[in-house]
Coordinates of C-alpha atoms in Angstrom, one line a residue:
M239 CA 17.6 2.5 22.7
H240 CA 18.3 6.3 22.6
Y241 CA 20.4 5.9 19.5
L242 CA 17.7 3.7 17.8
I243 CA 15.1 6.4 18.4
V244 CA 17.5 9.0 16.9
Q245 CA 18.0 6.7 13.8
L246 CA 14.2 6.2 13.4
T247 CA 13.6 9.9 13.7
C248 CA 16.2 10.7 11.1
L249 CA 14.7 8.0 8.9
L250 CA 11.2 9.5 9.2
V251 CA 12.5 13.0 8.2
I252 CA 14.2 11.4 5.2
I253 CA 10.9 9.6 4.3
L254 CA 9.0 12.9 4.4
L255 CA 11.5 14.7 2.3
V256 CA 11.6 11.9 -0.3
V257 CA 7.8 11.8 -0.5
M258 CA 7.6 15.6 -1.0
I259 CA 10.2 15.4 -3.8
A260 CA 8.2 12.5 -5.3
E261 CA 5.1 14.7 -5.3
K262 CA 7.0 17.5 -6.9
I263 CA 8.5 15.4 -9.7
K264 CA 5.3 13.3 -10.1
I265 CA 6.8 9.9 -9.3
A266 CA 5.0 7.4 -7.1
Y267 CA 6.7 7.7 -3.7
P268 CA 7.3 3.9 -3.2
I269 CA 9.7 4.0 -6.1
L270 CA 11.7 7.0 -4.9
L271 CA 11.8 5.7 -1.3
L272 CA 13.2 2.4 -2.6
L273 CA 15.8 4.1 -4.8
V274 CA 16.9 6.5 -1.9
G275 CA 16.9 3.6 0.6
L276 CA 19.5 1.6 -1.4
P277 CA 22.4 4.0 -1.0
L278 CA 21.3 4.9 2.6
G279 CA 21.9 1.2 3.5
F280 CA 25.6 1.9 3.2
V281 CA 25.5 4.9 5.5
P282 CA 27.1 3.9 8.8
A283 CA 24.8 6.1 10.9
L284 CA 21.7 4.3 9.6
R285 CA 23.1 0.7 10.0
G286 CA 21.5 -1.5 12.6
I287 CA 17.9 -0.5 11.9
E288 CA 16.2 -3.8 11.8
I289 CA 13.1 -5.5 13.3
N290 CA 12.7 -8.9 14.8
P291 CA 11.5 -11.2 11.9
E292 CA 8.8 -12.6 14.2
L293 CA 7.3 -9.1 14.7
I294 CA 7.2 -8.1 11.0
F295 CA 3.8 -9.5 10.3
V296 CA 2.3 -8.3 13.6
I297 CA 3.6 -4.7 13.3
F298 CA 3.0 -3.9 9.7
L299 CA 0.3 -6.2 8.1
P300 CA -2.8 -5.8 10.3
P301 CA -3.0 -1.9 10.1
L302 CA -2.0 -1.8 6.4
L303 CA -4.5 -4.4 5.4
Y304 CA -7.3 -3.0 7.6
E305 CA -6.8 0.5 6.1
A306 CA -6.9 -0.9 2.6
A307 CA -10.1 -2.9 3.4
W308 CA -11.7 0.1 5.1
N309 CA -11.2 2.2 1.9
T310 CA -12.4 -0.5 -0.5
S311 CA -15.7 0.1 -2.2
W312 CA -17.8 -3.0 -1.4
K313 CA -20.1 -2.2 -4.3
D314 CA -17.3 -2.2 -6.9
F315 CA -15.6 -5.2 -5.1
W316 CA -18.8 -7.3 -5.4
K317 CA -19.3 -6.2 -9.0
W318 CA -15.9 -7.5 -10.0
R319 CA -15.8 -10.3 -7.5
R320 CA -15.2 -13.1 -10.1
V321 CA -12.2 -11.4 -11.7
I322 CA -10.8 -10.4 -8.3
S323 CA -11.3 -14.0 -7.0
S324 CA -9.6 -15.5 -10.0
F325 CA -6.6 -13.2 -9.5
A326 CA -6.5 -13.8 -5.8
F327 CA -6.6 -17.6 -5.5
P328 CA -6.0 -19.6 -8.8
I329 CA -3.4 -17.2 -10.1
V330 CA -1.5 -16.9 -6.8
I331 CA -1.5 -20.7 -6.5
L332 CA -0.4 -21.1 -10.2
T333 CA 2.3 -18.5 -9.8
S334 CA 3.6 -20.2 -6.6
C335 CA 3.7 -23.5 -8.5
V336 CA 5.6 -22.1 -11.5
I337 CA 8.1 -20.3 -9.2
A338 CA 8.6 -23.5 -7.1
F339 CA 9.2 -25.5 -10.3
V340 CA 11.7 -23.1 -11.8
S341 CA 13.5 -22.3 -8.6
Q342 CA 14.1 -25.9 -7.6
A343 CA 15.2 -26.7 -11.1
I344 CA 17.8 -23.9 -11.5
I345 CA 19.0 -23.2 -7.9
P346 CA 21.3 -25.8 -6.2
G347 CA 20.0 -26.8 -2.8
F348 CA 16.5 -25.6 -3.4
T349 CA 13.8 -28.2 -2.7
W350 CA 10.1 -28.1 -3.7
A351 CA 9.3 -26.8 -0.2
T352 CA 11.8 -24.0 -0.5
G353 CA 10.5 -23.2 -4.0
F354 CA 7.0 -23.0 -2.7
L355 CA 8.2 -20.8 0.1
L356 CA 9.7 -18.4 -2.4
G357 CA 6.6 -18.6 -4.6
G358 CA 4.3 -17.8 -1.7
I359 CA 6.5 -14.8 -0.9
I360 CA 6.7 -13.2 -4.3
S361 CA 3.4 -14.2 -5.8
P362 CA 1.2 -11.3 -4.5
P363 CA 1.3 -7.9 -6.3
D364 CA 1.4 -4.8 -4.1
A365 CA -1.6 -2.5 -4.2
V366 CA 0.1 0.3 -2.4
S367 CA 2.6 0.8 -5.3
A368 CA 0.0 0.3 -8.0
T369 CA -2.5 2.7 -6.4
A370 CA 0.2 5.3 -5.8
I371 CA 1.1 5.2 -9.5
L372 CA -2.5 5.0 -10.9
K373 CA -3.9 7.8 -8.8
N374 CA -2.0 10.4 -10.8
I375 CA -3.0 9.1 -14.2
K376 CA -6.3 8.6 -16.0
V377 CA -7.3 4.9 -15.6
P378 CA -10.8 3.3 -15.7
K379 CA -12.2 2.8 -12.3
R380 CA -12.8 -0.9 -12.9
L381 CA -9.0 -1.6 -13.3
V382 CA -8.1 0.2 -10.1
T383 CA -10.9 -1.7 -8.3
I384 CA -9.5 -5.0 -9.6
V385 CA -5.9 -4.2 -8.6
E386 CA -6.9 -3.1 -5.1
G387 CA -9.4 -5.9 -4.6
E388 CA -6.9 -8.5 -5.9
S389 CA -4.3 -7.3 -3.4
L390 CA -6.6 -7.7 -0.5
L391 CA -7.3 -11.3 -1.2
N392 CA -4.1 -12.5 -2.9
D393 CA -2.1 -11.3 0.2
A394 CA -4.1 -13.8 2.2
S395 CA -3.8 -16.7 -0.3
S396 CA -0.1 -16.2 -0.8
L397 CA 0.6 -16.1 2.9
V398 CA -1.3 -19.3 3.4
V399 CA 1.0 -20.9 0.8
F400 CA 3.9 -19.3 2.6
R401 CA 2.8 -20.7 5.9
F402 CA 2.5 -24.3 4.6
A403 CA 5.8 -24.1 2.7
L404 CA 7.5 -22.7 5.8
S405 CA 6.2 -25.6 7.9
A406 CA 7.3 -28.1 5.2
V407 CA 10.9 -26.7 5.2
A408 CA 11.0 -26.8 9.0
T409 CA 9.6 -30.4 9.3
G410 CA 10.9 -31.8 6.1
S411 CA 7.5 -33.3 5.2
F412 CA 4.6 -32.2 3.0
V413 CA 1.4 -34.2 2.4
F414 CA -0.7 -32.6 -0.4
S415 CA -4.1 -33.9 0.7
H416 CA -3.6 -32.7 4.2
A417 CA -2.3 -29.3 3.0
A418 CA -5.3 -28.9 0.6
V419 CA -7.9 -29.5 3.4
N420 CA -6.0 -27.2 5.8
F421 CA -5.8 -24.6 3.0
V422 CA -9.6 -24.4 2.7
L423 CA -10.1 -24.6 6.5
V424 CA -7.5 -21.8 7.2
I425 CA -9.3 -19.5 4.7
I426 CA -12.9 -20.2 5.8
M427 CA -12.1 -20.0 9.5
G428 CA -10.0 -16.9 9.0
I429 CA -13.0 -15.1 7.4
A430 CA -15.3 -16.4 10.2
I431 CA -13.0 -15.2 13.0
G432 CA -12.6 -11.8 11.3
I433 CA -16.3 -11.3 11.1
A434 CA -16.9 -12.6 14.7
V435 CA -14.3 -10.2 16.1
A436 CA -15.7 -7.4 14.0
L437 CA -19.2 -8.0 15.5
V438 CA -17.6 -7.7 19.0
F439 CA -16.1 -4.3 18.2
Y440 CA -19.3 -3.2 16.3
T441 CA -21.2 -3.9 19.5
I442 CA -18.7 -1.9 21.6
H443 CA -18.8 1.1 19.3
R444 CA -22.6 1.1 19.0
W445 CA -23.8 0.3 22.5
L446 CA -21.1 1.5 24.9
P447 CA -20.6 5.3 25.7
T448 CA -17.5 5.8 23.5
T449 CA -16.0 9.2 22.6
T450 CA -14.2 10.2 19.4
N451 CA -10.8 9.4 20.9
I452 CA -12.0 6.0 22.2
D453 CA -13.5 5.2 18.8
I454 CA -10.2 6.0 17.0
V455 CA -8.1 4.0 19.5
L456 CA -10.6 1.1 19.1
T457 CA -10.1 1.1 15.3
F458 CA -6.4 0.6 15.9
I459 CA -7.0 -2.3 18.3
T460 CA -9.5 -4.0 16.0
P461 CA -7.1 -5.2 13.2
Y462 CA -4.5 -6.5 15.7
A463 CA -7.3 -8.3 17.6
M464 CA -8.6 -9.9 14.4
Y465 CA -5.1 -10.9 13.3
M466 CA -3.9 -12.3 16.6
V467 CA -7.1 -14.2 17.5
A468 CA -7.0 -15.9 14.1
E469 CA -3.3 -16.7 14.3
E470 CA -3.7 -18.0 17.8
F471 CA -5.9 -20.7 16.4
H472 CA -3.6 -21.2 13.4
F473 CA -6.0 -19.7 10.8
S474 CA -5.4 -16.9 8.4
G475 CA -4.9 -13.7 10.3
V476 CA -4.7 -11.8 7.0
L477 CA -8.1 -12.9 5.8
A478 CA -9.5 -12.2 9.3
V479 CA -8.4 -8.6 9.0
V480 CA -9.6 -8.2 5.4
S481 CA -13.1 -9.8 6.1
G482 CA -13.5 -8.0 9.4
G483 CA -12.4 -4.7 7.9
L484 CA -14.8 -5.0 5.0
F485 CA -17.6 -5.9 7.4
L486 CA -17.1 -2.8 9.5
S487 CA -16.4 -0.5 6.6
I488 CA -19.8 -1.1 5.1
R489 CA -21.4 -0.3 8.5
R490 CA -19.3 2.7 9.5
H491 CA -22.2 5.2 9.3
K492 CA -24.2 3.1 11.8
F493 CA -21.7 2.9 14.7
L494 CA -19.3 5.9 14.3
T495 CA -20.2 9.5 14.8
Y496 CA -19.4 12.1 12.2
R497 CA -16.5 13.4 14.2
S498 CA -15.1 9.9 14.7
R499 CA -15.3 9.3 10.9
L500 CA -13.7 12.6 10.0
Q501 CA -10.9 12.4 12.5
G502 CA -10.4 8.7 12.1
V503 CA -9.8 9.0 8.4
N504 CA -7.1 11.6 8.9
V505 CA -5.3 9.6 11.6
W506 CA -5.4 6.4 9.6
E507 CA -4.1 8.0 6.5
A508 CA -1.2 9.4 8.4
V509 CA -0.4 6.1 10.1
A510 CA -0.7 4.1 6.9
F511 CA 1.5 6.6 5.1
V512 CA 4.3 6.3 7.8
L513 CA 4.1 2.5 7.9
N514 CA 4.3 2.2 4.1
G515 CA 7.2 4.7 4.1
F516 CA 9.2 2.7 6.6
V517 CA 8.5 -0.6 4.8
F518 CA 9.8 0.7 1.4
M519 CA 12.7 2.4 3.0
L520 CA 13.6 -0.9 4.9
I521 CA 13.9 -2.6 1.6
G522 CA 16.8 -0.4 0.6
L523 CA 18.3 -0.4 4.1
E524 CA 18.3 -4.2 4.4
F525 CA 19.7 -4.9 1.0
P526 CA 23.4 -4.3 1.8
V527 CA 23.0 -6.7 4.8
I528 CA 21.5 -9.4 2.6
I529 CA 24.3 -9.0 0.0
K530 CA 26.9 -9.3 2.8
G531 CA 25.2 -12.5 4.0
L532 CA 25.6 -14.1 0.5
G533 CA 29.3 -13.9 0.6
P534 CA 31.7 -12.8 -2.2
D535 CA 31.1 -15.9 -4.2
G536 CA 27.3 -16.0 -3.9
L537 CA 26.4 -12.6 -5.3
K538 CA 26.9 -13.2 -9.0
P539 CA 24.7 -16.4 -9.1
A540 CA 22.2 -14.8 -6.9
I541 CA 21.8 -11.9 -9.4
T542 CA 21.3 -14.5 -12.2
Y543 CA 18.7 -16.4 -10.3
S544 CA 16.9 -13.2 -9.4
L545 CA 16.7 -12.0 -13.0
I546 CA 15.4 -15.4 -14.2
I547 CA 12.8 -15.6 -11.4
T548 CA 11.7 -12.0 -12.1
G549 CA 11.3 -12.7 -15.8
V550 CA 9.3 -15.9 -15.1
L551 CA 7.1 -13.9 -12.6
I552 CA 6.3 -11.2 -15.2
V553 CA 5.6 -13.8 -17.9
T554 CA 3.4 -15.8 -15.6
R555 CA 1.5 -12.7 -14.6
F556 CA 0.8 -11.8 -18.3
A557 CA -0.2 -15.4 -19.1
S558 CA -2.6 -15.5 -16.2
T559 CA -4.3 -12.2 -17.0
Y560 CA -4.8 -13.2 -20.7
G561 CA -5.9 -16.7 -19.5
A562 CA -8.5 -15.1 -17.2
T563 CA -9.7 -13.0 -20.1
V564 CA -10.2 -16.1 -22.4
F565 CA -12.0 -17.9 -19.5
T566 CA -14.3 -14.9 -19.0
V567 CA -15.3 -14.9 -22.6
F568 CA -15.9 -18.6 -22.5
I569 CA -17.9 -18.7 -19.3
S570 CA -20.0 -15.7 -20.3
R571 CA -22.0 -18.1 -22.5
Y572 CA -23.3 -19.9 -19.4
I573 CA -23.3 -17.3 -16.6
R574 CA -23.7 -13.6 -16.3
V575 CA -20.4 -11.7 -15.9
A576 CA -19.6 -8.0 -15.4
D577 CA -17.9 -7.7 -18.7
S578 CA -18.1 -10.5 -21.3
R579 CA -15.7 -8.8 -23.7
P580 CA -12.8 -7.5 -21.7
G581 CA -10.5 -7.1 -24.8
W582 CA -6.7 -7.1 -24.5
K583 CA -5.9 -3.6 -23.3
G584 CA -7.2 -4.1 -19.7
P585 CA -5.4 -7.4 -19.2
T586 CA -2.2 -5.9 -20.6
L587 CA -2.4 -3.1 -18.0
L588 CA -3.2 -5.5 -15.2
G589 CA -0.4 -7.8 -16.3
W590 CA 2.1 -4.9 -16.1
A591 CA 0.7 -3.6 -12.8
G592 CA 2.1 -6.6 -10.9
M593 CA 4.7 -4.8 -8.9
R594 CA 5.8 -6.5 -5.7
G595 CA 6.1 -4.7 -2.4
V596 CA 5.0 -4.6 1.3
V597 CA 3.6 -8.1 1.8
S598 CA 6.5 -9.8 -0.1
L599 CA 9.0 -7.9 2.1
A600 CA 7.2 -8.7 5.3
A601 CA 6.9 -12.4 4.4
A602 CA 10.6 -12.6 3.5
L603 CA 11.8 -10.8 6.6
S604 CA 9.6 -13.0 8.8
I605 CA 11.5 -16.2 7.8
P606 CA 13.2 -17.3 11.1
L607 CA 17.0 -17.2 11.3
A608 CA 17.1 -20.8 12.4
L609 CA 15.0 -24.0 12.5
S610 CA 13.7 -25.4 15.8
S611 CA 16.7 -27.8 15.8
G612 CA 19.0 -24.8 16.0
Q613 CA 20.3 -25.3 12.4
A614 CA 20.4 -22.1 10.2
F615 CA 17.4 -21.8 8.0
P616 CA 18.4 -23.2 4.6
N617 CA 19.0 -20.5 1.8
R618 CA 17.5 -17.7 3.9
N619 CA 19.8 -15.0 2.6
L620 CA 19.3 -16.2 -1.0
I621 CA 15.5 -16.1 -0.6
L622 CA 15.7 -12.6 0.8
F623 CA 18.0 -11.5 -2.0
I624 CA 15.7 -12.8 -4.7
T625 CA 12.7 -11.3 -3.0
F626 CA 14.4 -7.9 -2.6
S627 CA 15.6 -8.1 -6.2
V628 CA 12.1 -8.9 -7.5
I629 CA 10.6 -6.0 -5.5
I630 CA 13.3 -3.6 -6.8
V631 CA 13.1 -4.7 -10.5
T632 CA 9.3 -4.8 -10.7
L633 CA 8.8 -1.6 -8.8
V634 CA 11.3 0.4 -10.7
L635 CA 10.9 -1.1 -14.2
Q636 CA 7.1 -1.6 -14.2
G637 CA 6.4 1.4 -11.9
L638 CA 8.2 3.9 -14.0
T639 CA 6.9 2.6 -17.3
L640 CA 3.3 2.1 -16.2
P641 CA 2.2 5.7 -16.9
L642 CA 3.6 5.4 -20.4
L643 CA 1.8 2.1 -21.0
V644 CA -1.5 3.7 -19.8
K645 CA -1.0 6.6 -22.2
W646 CA -0.2 4.3 -25.0
L647 CA -3.2 1.9 -24.4
N648 CA -5.6 4.9 -23.9
I649 CA -8.3 2.7 -22.3
P650 CA -11.8 4.3 -22.4
D651 CA -13.8 4.2 -19.2
R652 CA -16.9 2.2 -20.2
D653 CA -18.5 2.2 -16.8
N654 CA -19.1 5.9 -16.4
D655 CA -22.0 6.5 -18.9
I656 CA -22.6 9.7 -17.0
P657 CA -19.6 12.0 -16.5
L658 CA -18.5 12.5 -12.9
S659 CA -19.4 16.2 -12.9
K660 CA -23.0 15.3 -14.0
Q661 CA -23.2 12.5 -11.4
R662 CA -22.1 15.1 -8.8
Q663 CA -24.8 17.5 -9.9
L664 CA -27.5 14.7 -9.9
I665 CA -26.6 13.7 -6.3
R666 CA -26.7 17.3 -5.1
K667 CA -30.0 17.9 -6.9
K668 CA -31.6 14.8 -5.2
L669 CA -30.3 15.8 -1.8
S670 CA -31.7 19.3 -2.2
H671 CA -35.1 17.9 -3.4
L672 CA -35.3 15.6 -0.5
S673 CA -34.4 18.3 2.0
L674 CA -37.0 20.7 0.5
S675 CA -39.8 18.0 0.6
I676 CA -39.0 17.2 4.2
L677 CA -39.1 20.9 5.2
N678 CA -42.3 21.6 3.3
D679 CA -44.1 18.4 4.4
K680 CA -43.1 18.1 8.1
Y681 CA -41.9 21.6 9.2
T682 CA -44.2 24.1 7.5
K683 CA -45.4 25.7 10.8
E684 CA -41.8 25.8 12.2
M685 CA -40.5 27.6 9.1
D686 CA -43.2 30.3 9.5
G687 CA -41.8 31.4 12.8
N688 CA -38.1 30.5 12.4
G689 CA -35.9 32.7 10.2
M690 CA -33.1 30.2 10.2
L691 CA -35.3 27.5 8.8
K692 CA -36.6 29.9 6.2
S693 CA -33.0 30.7 5.1
L694 CA -32.4 27.0 4.9
S695 CA -35.3 26.5 2.6
I696 CA -34.2 29.4 0.4
R697 CA -30.7 27.9 0.2
F698 CA -32.0 24.5 -1.0
N699 CA -34.4 26.2 -3.5
A700 CA -31.5 28.2 -4.9
D701 CA -29.4 25.1 -5.2
V702 CA -32.2 23.3 -7.2
E703 CA -32.6 26.3 -9.5
L704 CA -28.9 26.6 -10.1
L705 CA -28.6 22.9 -11.0
K706 CA -31.6 23.2 -13.4
D707 CA -29.7 26.0 -15.2
W708 CA -26.5 23.9 -15.4
E709 CA -28.5 20.9 -16.8
K710 CA -29.8 23.1 -19.6
E711 CA -26.2 24.3 -20.4
D712 CA -24.8 22.5 -23.4
N713 CA -21.3 23.7 -22.7
P714 CA -19.6 21.6 -20.0
D715 CA -16.5 23.8 -20.1
L716 CA -18.6 26.8 -19.1
T717 CA -20.0 24.8 -16.1
E718 CA -16.4 23.9 -15.1
A719 CA -15.5 27.5 -15.4
F720 CA -18.3 28.4 -13.0
Y721 CA -17.0 25.7 -10.6
K722 CA -13.5 27.1 -10.8
E723 CA -14.6 30.6 -10.2
Y724 CA -16.7 29.6 -7.2
R725 CA -13.8 27.6 -5.7
T726 CA -11.4 30.6 -6.2
I727 CA -13.8 33.1 -4.6
M728 CA -14.7 30.8 -1.7
A729 CA -11.0 30.1 -1.0
D730 CA -10.5 33.9 -0.8
L731 CA -13.5 34.4 1.5
M732 CA -12.3 31.6 3.9
Y733 CA -8.8 33.1 3.9
Q734 CA -10.2 36.5 4.9
Q735 CA -12.4 34.9 7.5
R736 CA -9.5 33.2 9.1
T737 CA -7.5 36.4 9.1
L738 CA -10.4 38.2 10.8
L739 CA -10.7 35.5 13.4
Q740 CA -6.9 35.7 14.2
T741 CA -7.3 39.4 14.6
L742 CA -10.3 39.1 16.9
N743 CA -8.4 36.5 19.0
K744 CA -5.9 39.3 20.0
K745 CA -8.7 41.1 21.9
E746 CA -8.9 40.4 25.6
N747 CA -12.8 40.1 25.7
I748 CA -13.0 37.4 23.0
S749 CA -12.8 33.7 24.0
E750 CA -10.1 31.8 22.2
D751 CA -12.2 28.6 22.5
L752 CA -14.9 30.2 20.4
I753 CA -12.3 31.4 17.9
R754 CA -11.0 27.9 17.5
Q755 CA -14.5 26.5 17.1
Q756 CA -15.1 29.0 14.2
L757 CA -11.8 28.1 12.6
E758 CA -12.8 24.4 12.8
L759 CA -16.1 25.2 11.1
I760 CA -14.2 27.0 8.3
D761 CA -11.9 24.0 8.0
L762 CA -15.0 21.8 7.6
E763 CA -16.5 24.1 5.1
E764 CA -13.3 23.9 3.1
E765 CA -13.3 20.1 3.2
K766 CA -16.9 20.2 2.1
L767 CA -16.0 22.4 -0.8
R768 CA -13.2 20.0 -1.7
Q769 CA -15.5 16.9 -1.6
S770 CA -18.4 18.6 -3.3
F771 CA -16.4 19.6 -6.3
G772 CA -14.1 16.6 -6.5
L773 CA -10.9 18.5 -5.7

């Protein structure tokens, strides 16, 4: 156990160094983690780092899916719900069918059940990889929303396919009608359980005397409770986490205090970052073990099968995105859609953004080593090798070339009629007007005798006048220059304030607790500055 802790600590340090290098050279960190992990798998000191397959889903999926659902914009998700749903369910099922057909046709010993098992594993694209790449390049918001929303739902649908295929391999029987009914039931009941568990935690947060620390700990318990309750009744734990996470995310301002929200976001970002880092590094570390399991004669055909399956997967993804576009144009004659003329550029980008990652890895590693009869699970090492190869090829090939494709396509953002800078000014102006109207209508007498309230009114008035001047300004570059100058000077002021506080802290008659409170206020002011100006 001591040696394993040392190994994991070393691995975490390596992950941090790799991510820092990735930030420096402007490469999405999942790609670099994967490339670094491959040679590390041959380092003797790091061998033996593995997790029980039965624990893969429980450890990694609930928190990662919950964090993704928590950060999803419900407004954007609902706007593009039809496109997201088409990617999440029909396309995943179609992809699984195509992979099942091809794999059982070309791989000796592969049955339809084994083919569907492989299809369920590699059908869902990975949002972590796509988001990490797209965040550093200029892409229309709608495409990012579709990629992230698709990932939330297609993870669930693909894992339902995976579950039925796994059962079919284990039992040797598969009844389509029974599976179809169970498929719908698993999805509906998974969503219902997720919302039901979310209501329980919503009640706890809102009506019991929780503190900030209790709130944060409860948010970590929540996804595991959703997942395990749903899985206990043999329904979709993934959909339970997604639906429950979305339900609570929309209502976060009703049951969490400002401090719980601020600290919770920071804690969750760190945890999700570490978990994602370990997952992508595990791909590289496990690869040599999988190669060894294939044997000397199994590697060459396994590479051939992997390349064919990867090619089929990419082609199917493109066919599906273009098919969805054609269907959208057709159906727009009869129902209202968000975009009746999506064109070819968006589908091309979505087709190439189909990198595989965390969910595929977790599903593959969760395949049991043996059947209930004690017999070794058929073709387990080959399935793992193909899955790992698909992740590596799509992540490296598509991930590294995606920025070039985005630059070549040069897709305009048709959703933002008003530039973000103007939207930010409009929001600030409305907030200032609201605050002034409340002060003038409700608290006129209080302002007469309270200097602090007077200064507050003066501040909001100054903000409104400043925004009026900027609205008259025809040169947006000049406004941006004002923003930049303001940020620079404020940063200098806050640096000097922190320096002064550290100096005051050396005096015996000054309370260090008060110094820390003031430093925290400056930190909050800096965060407010970052959020206000979109830094």
